[in-house]
XYZ file of C-alpha atoms in Angstrom:
486
model
C -77.748 120.235 -18.421
C -74.018 120.524 -19.145
C -74.186 124.238 -18.320
C -75.806 123.477 -14.976
C -73.137 120.896 -14.233
C -70.351 123.315 -15.131
C -71.998 126.010 -13.020
C -72.249 123.627 -10.072
C -68.576 122.690 -10.445
C -67.627 126.362 -10.621
C -69.611 127.110 -7.464
C -68.032 124.121 -5.698
C -64.535 125.170 -6.751
C -65.212 128.705 -5.545
C -66.399 127.416 -2.179
C -63.367 125.126 -1.813
C -60.855 127.839 -2.709
C -62.559 130.505 -0.586
C -62.614 128.227 2.457
C -58.939 127.431 1.855
C -57.940 131.087 1.672
C -59.897 131.869 4.835
C -58.720 128.734 6.668
C -57.183 129.844 9.932
C -57.382 126.586 11.846
C -58.179 127.337 15.475
C -57.780 131.120 15.316
C -59.017 131.556 18.880
C -56.395 129.111 20.109
C -53.577 130.891 18.229
C -54.638 134.252 19.652
C -54.816 132.754 23.143
C -51.219 131.523 22.996
C -50.023 134.935 21.866
C -46.867 136.217 20.189
C -43.329 135.456 21.416
C -42.066 137.633 24.233
C -38.969 139.658 23.455
C -36.831 138.554 26.396
C -33.076 138.863 26.801
C -30.992 135.810 25.836
C -30.111 133.416 28.640
C -26.402 132.683 28.839
C -25.461 129.140 29.865
C -22.166 127.448 30.641
C -22.723 125.097 27.723
C -19.800 122.802 28.411
C -20.950 122.357 32.008
C -24.530 121.546 30.960
C -23.430 118.994 28.381
C -20.833 117.538 30.717
C -23.444 116.887 33.404
C -25.894 115.263 30.991
C -23.030 113.175 29.625
C -22.128 112.017 33.123
C -25.776 111.256 33.919
C -25.954 108.860 30.972
C -23.006 106.845 32.263
C -25.146 105.519 35.126
C -26.899 102.394 33.745
C -30.197 103.056 35.511
C -32.025 100.341 33.579
C -35.537 99.255 34.522
C -35.667 95.614 33.429
C -38.937 93.799 32.902
C -40.121 92.400 36.255
C -39.362 90.095 37.951
C -35.776 90.753 36.868
C -33.969 92.832 39.527
C -32.644 96.341 38.889
C -29.081 97.411 39.614
C -29.799 99.250 42.870
C -26.261 100.585 43.030
C -26.614 102.384 39.699
C -29.816 104.100 40.861
C -28.585 105.177 44.278
C -25.256 106.160 42.737
C -27.044 108.411 40.260
C -28.980 110.165 43.029
C -25.818 110.592 45.112
C -24.074 112.086 42.093
C -26.923 114.555 41.528
C -26.425 115.917 45.040
C -22.715 116.434 44.419
C -23.249 117.887 40.923
C -25.911 120.412 42.008
C -24.954 121.599 45.513
C -26.760 124.911 45.005
C -30.027 123.132 44.162
C -29.867 120.660 47.034
C -28.859 123.447 49.403
C -31.854 125.649 48.574
C -34.625 123.120 47.869
C -36.103 120.489 50.175
C -35.039 117.049 48.932
C -36.664 113.696 49.683
C -36.177 110.217 48.327
C -39.654 108.779 47.962
C -39.751 105.006 47.967
C -35.975 105.099 48.296
C -35.166 105.913 44.659
C -37.521 108.624 43.349
C -36.379 112.178 44.017
C -38.905 114.809 45.124
C -37.660 118.410 45.382
C -39.771 121.230 46.843
C -39.014 124.852 45.994
C -41.078 126.916 48.417
C -42.656 130.007 46.915
C -43.323 133.318 48.613
C -46.972 133.469 47.516
C -48.794 131.036 49.793
C -52.102 131.709 48.006
C -50.807 130.583 44.597
C -51.501 126.956 43.741
C -48.304 124.866 43.346
C -47.219 123.225 40.107
C -45.186 120.077 39.484
C -42.462 119.607 36.869
C -41.401 116.023 36.284
C -39.128 113.615 34.488
C -37.704 110.142 35.004
C -34.154 108.890 35.097
C -34.688 105.168 34.550
C -34.105 103.887 31.013
C -35.010 100.851 28.945
C -32.455 98.062 28.466
C -30.036 97.880 25.573
C -30.432 94.447 24.031
C -27.225 92.438 24.122
C -27.263 91.837 20.370
C -27.587 95.550 19.507
C -24.725 97.071 21.491
C -22.249 96.723 18.630
C -24.660 98.528 16.280
C -24.500 101.787 18.242
C -22.360 104.534 16.742
C -21.121 105.277 20.272
C -21.463 103.015 23.337
C -24.939 103.426 24.839
C -23.719 104.316 28.338
C -20.662 106.392 27.439
C -22.419 109.766 27.143
C -20.347 110.696 24.095
C -20.591 114.211 22.625
C -19.820 114.067 18.903
C -21.083 115.320 15.547
C -23.463 117.826 17.105
C -25.193 115.243 19.312
C -25.004 113.846 22.794
C -25.337 110.074 22.455
C -26.573 107.434 24.851
C -29.481 105.676 26.505
C -31.529 108.354 28.270
C -30.433 111.243 26.058
C -34.044 111.601 24.865
C -35.904 109.409 27.328
C -35.632 111.095 29.797
C -32.431 112.157 31.522
C -32.464 115.160 29.201
C -35.578 116.372 31.023
C -34.232 115.650 34.499
C -30.911 117.377 33.843
C -32.630 120.164 31.901
C -34.865 121.040 34.845
C -32.024 120.849 37.375
C -29.867 123.077 35.165
C -32.700 125.609 34.961
C -33.164 125.662 38.740
C -29.397 125.977 39.232
C -29.276 128.896 36.794
C -32.152 130.632 38.593
C -30.487 130.237 41.986
C -27.157 131.478 40.626
C -28.919 134.623 39.392
C -30.907 135.055 42.618
C -34.224 134.413 40.910
C -37.022 132.432 42.534
C -40.588 131.638 41.482
C -43.394 133.181 43.546
C -45.388 129.961 43.724
C -44.234 126.647 45.137
C -42.813 124.249 42.553
C -42.385 120.513 43.043
C -39.893 118.527 40.965
C -40.418 114.776 40.742
C -37.809 112.556 39.103
C -39.048 108.978 38.916
C -37.042 105.765 38.997
C -39.547 103.297 37.494
C -41.480 105.094 34.748
C -40.448 102.496 32.181
C -42.267 99.786 34.154
C -45.359 101.717 35.190
C -44.242 104.244 37.792
C -46.236 102.754 40.653
C -43.402 102.891 43.211
C -42.063 106.238 41.978
C -44.587 108.748 40.650
C -47.403 106.810 42.298
C -45.716 107.100 45.683
C -44.999 110.805 45.143
C -48.684 111.439 44.494
C -49.644 109.544 47.641
C -47.151 111.596 49.663
C -48.464 114.893 48.283
C -52.055 113.787 48.826
C -51.307 113.128 52.490
C -49.993 116.698 52.727
C -53.149 118.098 51.142
C -51.413 119.312 47.991
C -53.550 120.145 44.964
C -51.669 121.197 41.826
C -52.766 123.912 39.436
C -51.061 121.868 36.712
C -48.212 119.478 36.035
C -45.696 119.101 33.208
C -43.931 115.839 32.366
C -42.132 114.393 29.360
C -44.045 114.124 26.089
C -43.695 115.503 22.594
C -40.985 117.893 21.425
C -40.450 120.880 19.186
C -40.577 119.058 15.868
C -38.735 119.884 12.662
C -39.855 118.511 9.296
C -42.394 116.143 10.823
C -45.308 117.378 8.704
C -44.655 117.223 4.937
C -44.455 120.675 3.384
C -44.486 122.556 6.705
C -41.271 124.521 7.189
C -42.088 126.037 10.578
C -41.152 124.299 13.789
C -44.092 122.785 15.654
C -44.364 122.559 19.439
C -46.905 119.834 20.196
C -47.910 120.157 23.850
C -49.778 116.974 24.725
C -52.974 117.513 26.687
C -53.822 113.793 26.901
C -52.250 110.374 26.482
C -53.512 107.054 25.251
C -54.427 104.173 27.472
C -53.172 100.639 27.011
C -54.494 97.105 27.099
C -52.435 93.965 26.626
C -54.096 90.790 25.366
C -52.875 87.206 25.250
C -54.279 85.253 22.309
C -53.891 81.480 22.551
C -54.669 79.053 19.735
C -54.934 75.300 20.260
C -54.726 72.222 18.032
C -53.520 68.646 18.100
C -49.842 68.283 18.874
C -47.452 65.600 17.713
C -44.463 65.161 15.444
C -43.769 67.809 12.817
C -43.441 65.085 10.163
C -47.210 64.465 10.376
C -48.901 67.842 10.895
C -52.694 68.162 10.945
C -54.402 70.376 8.383
C -54.818 73.086 11.035
C -52.007 73.725 13.506
C -52.024 75.890 16.607
C -49.421 78.172 15.040
C -51.478 78.488 11.858
C -54.612 79.403 13.801
C -52.670 81.936 15.830
C -51.239 83.452 12.645
C -54.728 83.777 11.179
C -55.907 85.568 14.321
C -53.016 88.036 14.214
C -53.521 88.763 10.522
C -57.220 89.354 11.178
C -56.383 91.872 13.911
C -53.904 93.766 11.748
C -56.264 93.866 8.763
C -59.187 95.059 10.896
C -57.945 97.842 13.191
C -60.194 99.736 15.546
C -62.131 102.485 13.733
C -60.273 105.785 13.544
C -60.928 109.303 12.418
C -59.674 112.860 12.463
C -61.754 114.279 15.281
C -61.311 115.473 18.840
C -57.748 116.200 19.951
C -55.993 115.023 16.736
C -58.251 117.376 14.762
C -57.089 120.253 17.001
C -53.459 119.351 16.256
C -53.954 119.367 12.501
C -56.090 122.509 12.609
C -53.168 124.298 14.251
C -50.757 123.016 11.595
C -53.125 123.067 8.584
C -52.925 126.797 7.758
C -49.145 126.430 7.335
C -49.360 123.586 4.804
C -48.875 123.974 1.023
C -52.008 124.934 -0.897
C -53.290 121.472 -1.901
C -53.149 119.809 1.553
C -54.414 123.059 3.068
C -57.383 122.896 0.697
C -58.083 119.344 1.837
C -57.922 120.174 5.548
C -59.991 123.326 5.117
C -62.720 121.321 3.388
C -62.995 118.200 5.510
C -66.773 118.516 5.276
C -66.310 117.160 1.730
C -62.827 115.667 1.575
C -62.620 114.177 5.089
C -62.412 110.508 4.013
C -59.616 111.339 1.552
C -57.716 113.299 4.220
C -57.972 110.445 6.701
C -56.876 107.885 4.100
C -53.756 109.944 3.417
C -52.986 110.372 7.119
C -53.288 106.646 7.752
C -50.166 106.170 5.610
C -48.166 108.292 8.080
C -47.266 106.156 11.094
C -47.411 108.961 13.648
C -50.668 110.373 12.245
C -52.337 106.968 12.139
C -51.379 106.423 15.785
C -53.001 109.746 16.699
C -56.284 108.862 14.975
C -57.069 105.412 16.348
C -56.402 102.672 18.856
C -53.362 100.856 17.469
C -52.697 97.106 17.301
C -49.190 95.769 17.902
C -48.330 92.045 18.266
C -45.134 92.031 20.314
C -44.394 88.551 21.722
C -44.867 84.996 20.434
C -44.471 81.554 21.963
C -45.028 78.042 20.671
C -43.080 74.817 20.558
C -39.849 74.383 22.521
C -38.383 72.198 19.740
C -38.158 72.388 15.967
C -39.857 69.026 15.322
C -42.600 69.229 17.951
C -46.069 70.544 17.110
C -47.329 72.663 20.025
C -50.776 71.972 21.377
C -50.963 75.707 22.131
C -49.368 78.760 20.541
C -49.818 82.210 22.017
C -49.136 85.846 21.236
C -49.083 89.025 23.265
C -50.759 91.948 21.527
C -50.541 95.496 22.867
C -53.252 98.026 22.045
C -52.760 101.742 22.718
C -56.244 102.978 23.532
C -57.520 106.170 21.907
C -59.642 108.431 24.171
C -62.737 107.644 22.082
C -62.393 103.943 22.976
C -62.292 102.022 26.240
C -60.443 98.939 27.423
C -63.699 96.992 27.291
C -64.526 98.115 23.733
C -61.060 97.004 22.600
C -61.506 93.595 24.219
C -64.908 93.233 22.596
C -63.403 94.111 19.216
C -60.722 91.425 19.625
C -63.148 88.770 20.796
C -65.536 89.455 17.945
C -62.755 89.120 15.392
C -60.802 86.085 16.575
C -62.333 84.224 19.514
C -63.794 80.759 18.807
C -63.588 77.220 20.117
C -59.899 77.012 19.110
C -58.782 80.554 19.951
C -59.212 82.221 23.331
C -58.624 85.828 24.337
C -57.396 86.918 27.752
C -56.699 90.443 29.033
C -53.450 90.602 30.991
C -53.457 94.269 31.939
C -55.049 97.512 30.908
C -55.765 101.139 31.744
C -58.025 103.705 30.161
C -56.883 106.730 28.185
C -56.343 109.874 30.225
C -58.698 112.794 30.432
C -58.051 115.770 28.148
C -56.547 118.848 29.810
C -57.387 122.433 28.910
C -55.432 123.757 25.914
C -56.558 127.268 26.893
C -55.547 126.878 30.522
C -52.933 128.695 32.575
C -50.400 125.858 32.386
C -50.658 125.392 28.630
C -50.206 129.115 28.035
C -47.214 129.241 30.384
C -45.455 126.400 28.545
C -46.333 127.812 25.116
C -45.041 131.274 25.962
C -41.813 129.889 27.425
C -41.205 127.922 24.231
C -41.999 130.865 21.992
C -39.802 133.075 24.148
C -36.880 130.763 23.399
C -37.597 129.649 19.833
C -39.431 132.671 18.438
C -42.265 132.223 15.986
C -43.349 128.615 15.771
C -46.596 126.678 15.604
C -48.008 125.639 18.979
C -50.564 122.832 18.958
C -52.289 120.646 21.547
C -51.683 116.966 20.922
C -52.354 113.386 21.943
C -49.374 111.449 23.291
C -49.468 107.967 21.806
C -47.149 106.499 24.466
C -47.461 106.481 28.276
C -45.866 108.648 30.960
C -45.861 109.089 34.721
C -48.403 111.860 34.165
C -51.180 109.306 34.589
C -50.218 109.365 38.282
C -49.622 113.106 38.667
C -52.934 113.934 36.976
C -54.759 112.574 40.038
C -53.839 115.702 42.002
C -53.603 118.252 39.152
C -56.355 120.320 37.561
C -54.515 120.007 34.234
C -51.665 117.745 33.143
C -49.358 118.405 30.179
C -46.645 116.365 28.470
C -43.901 118.179 26.567
C -40.112 118.484 26.240
C -39.012 121.990 25.085
C -36.272 120.620 22.819
C -35.966 120.328 19.034
C -35.860 116.887 17.443
C -36.424 115.551 13.938
C -38.032 112.328 12.759
C -34.589 110.714 12.382
C -33.747 111.331 16.025
C -37.065 109.946 17.216
C -35.964 106.544 15.890
C -33.604 106.372 18.870
C -36.441 106.168 21.376
C -36.079 102.720 22.992
C -33.903 101.872 19.985
C -30.357 102.065 18.666
C -28.362 105.324 18.647
C -30.538 107.298 21.042
C -29.224 110.852 20.919
C -30.199 114.488 21.351
C -28.953 117.470 19.334
C -26.590 119.557 21.437
C -28.285 122.780 20.321
C -31.711 121.342 21.147
C -30.655 120.363 24.661
C -29.298 123.836 25.401
C -32.429 125.495 24.039
C -34.478 123.212 26.246
C -32.633 124.360 29.382
C -33.227 127.985 28.449
C -36.910 127.277 27.821
C -37.175 125.682 31.272
C -35.619 128.845 32.758
C -38.239 130.968 31.005
C -40.975 128.679 32.299
C -39.724 128.935 35.889
C -39.479 132.699 35.559
C -43.136 132.828 34.550
C -44.098 131.126 37.823
């Protein structure tokens, strides 16, 4: 019996090791992307590029939460400055201000039979909270270049993309190079609050003109360094889908009164119990679909032990998923996430509220729906003292083709600039204007061709937003290579 057990263990170990050694992830996908092209280096006026991004950041184009008004002068001033900063671009391309503040540029191609593409970004930014300004290493709207970074609100989200694309077009025009197919450039003014009046209006305008895009590219993931433990290679995650979102208001009720005589169950206590229940019982997750494609692209480059685990998910899948759930970014890729964000209760320290409420934001995985999330919440917390109300929601996007023309064009441009790196399709856990552009595009992708690390990602919507100078310049060159391929 012991011999049989040992033999079975030996056979199992042989199978596990053999599968690990043969593990190639998605070999067909890797072959489809192809090897880097050996193209000549692209010479930029680096000081000019950085100077223009620095100046762009000085415009406080903040999209406040409605109904608070925006600073219209900052937005129109930014657009006026773009025209003066890029006379070659605005002289050669057709420029329109859609909805007054979103910029649509049209670069007419010579091949009328080729389907057009759209490259996009947004120039509005999130607010800097008044109590955090002093915590910034450099003022958030100064556009400071120091210590190998360009600092400021919008450096990563997403004036880097807007300026990067304009710099690439300017470089092409200066070198008398033009794409054969028509290219649209859309730079939105309200992405941070939904994009309805910006990207949404651009799509409506293009629809009226009968435009149908082969594909679109907007902001998204980056070329990541040191994001996956043990993986030394850079990883370009080109997002082929993005999560949806549903926001829920949870309201708990109880007897009010004076805080000196509280009842056994308060509204705040009931609300707290509901929130704890939601956090302890997340929506079911799993490493399948698009996240599985991402990790299959990265898996062959992992150290032996994690590679063994990923190569043998048929046996070790639950263990793999348990480990990934401890990584914030991986957990967000695998499931619909739960995030309580806003609370309200009593207006006074000694008054018991009759109602206490919380806003909870769920980012909806493509396997789930808005309705399934609402049903999950109601099943967990709704009762005679706790009510659940949806206050806004949209479904996850469709999944674009990771073997399509647009994906290959972006991947080859990135490899042409960065050399050998891992290219993987991915799921964007945030939201972009692409949800609008995808209405008129066969495929929609979300990616910034710039290198960032996990430390720099902390600046997104936070303190000390910044972009590496070298990464920004590489991004401009990658955009040039992408335009050349068109």
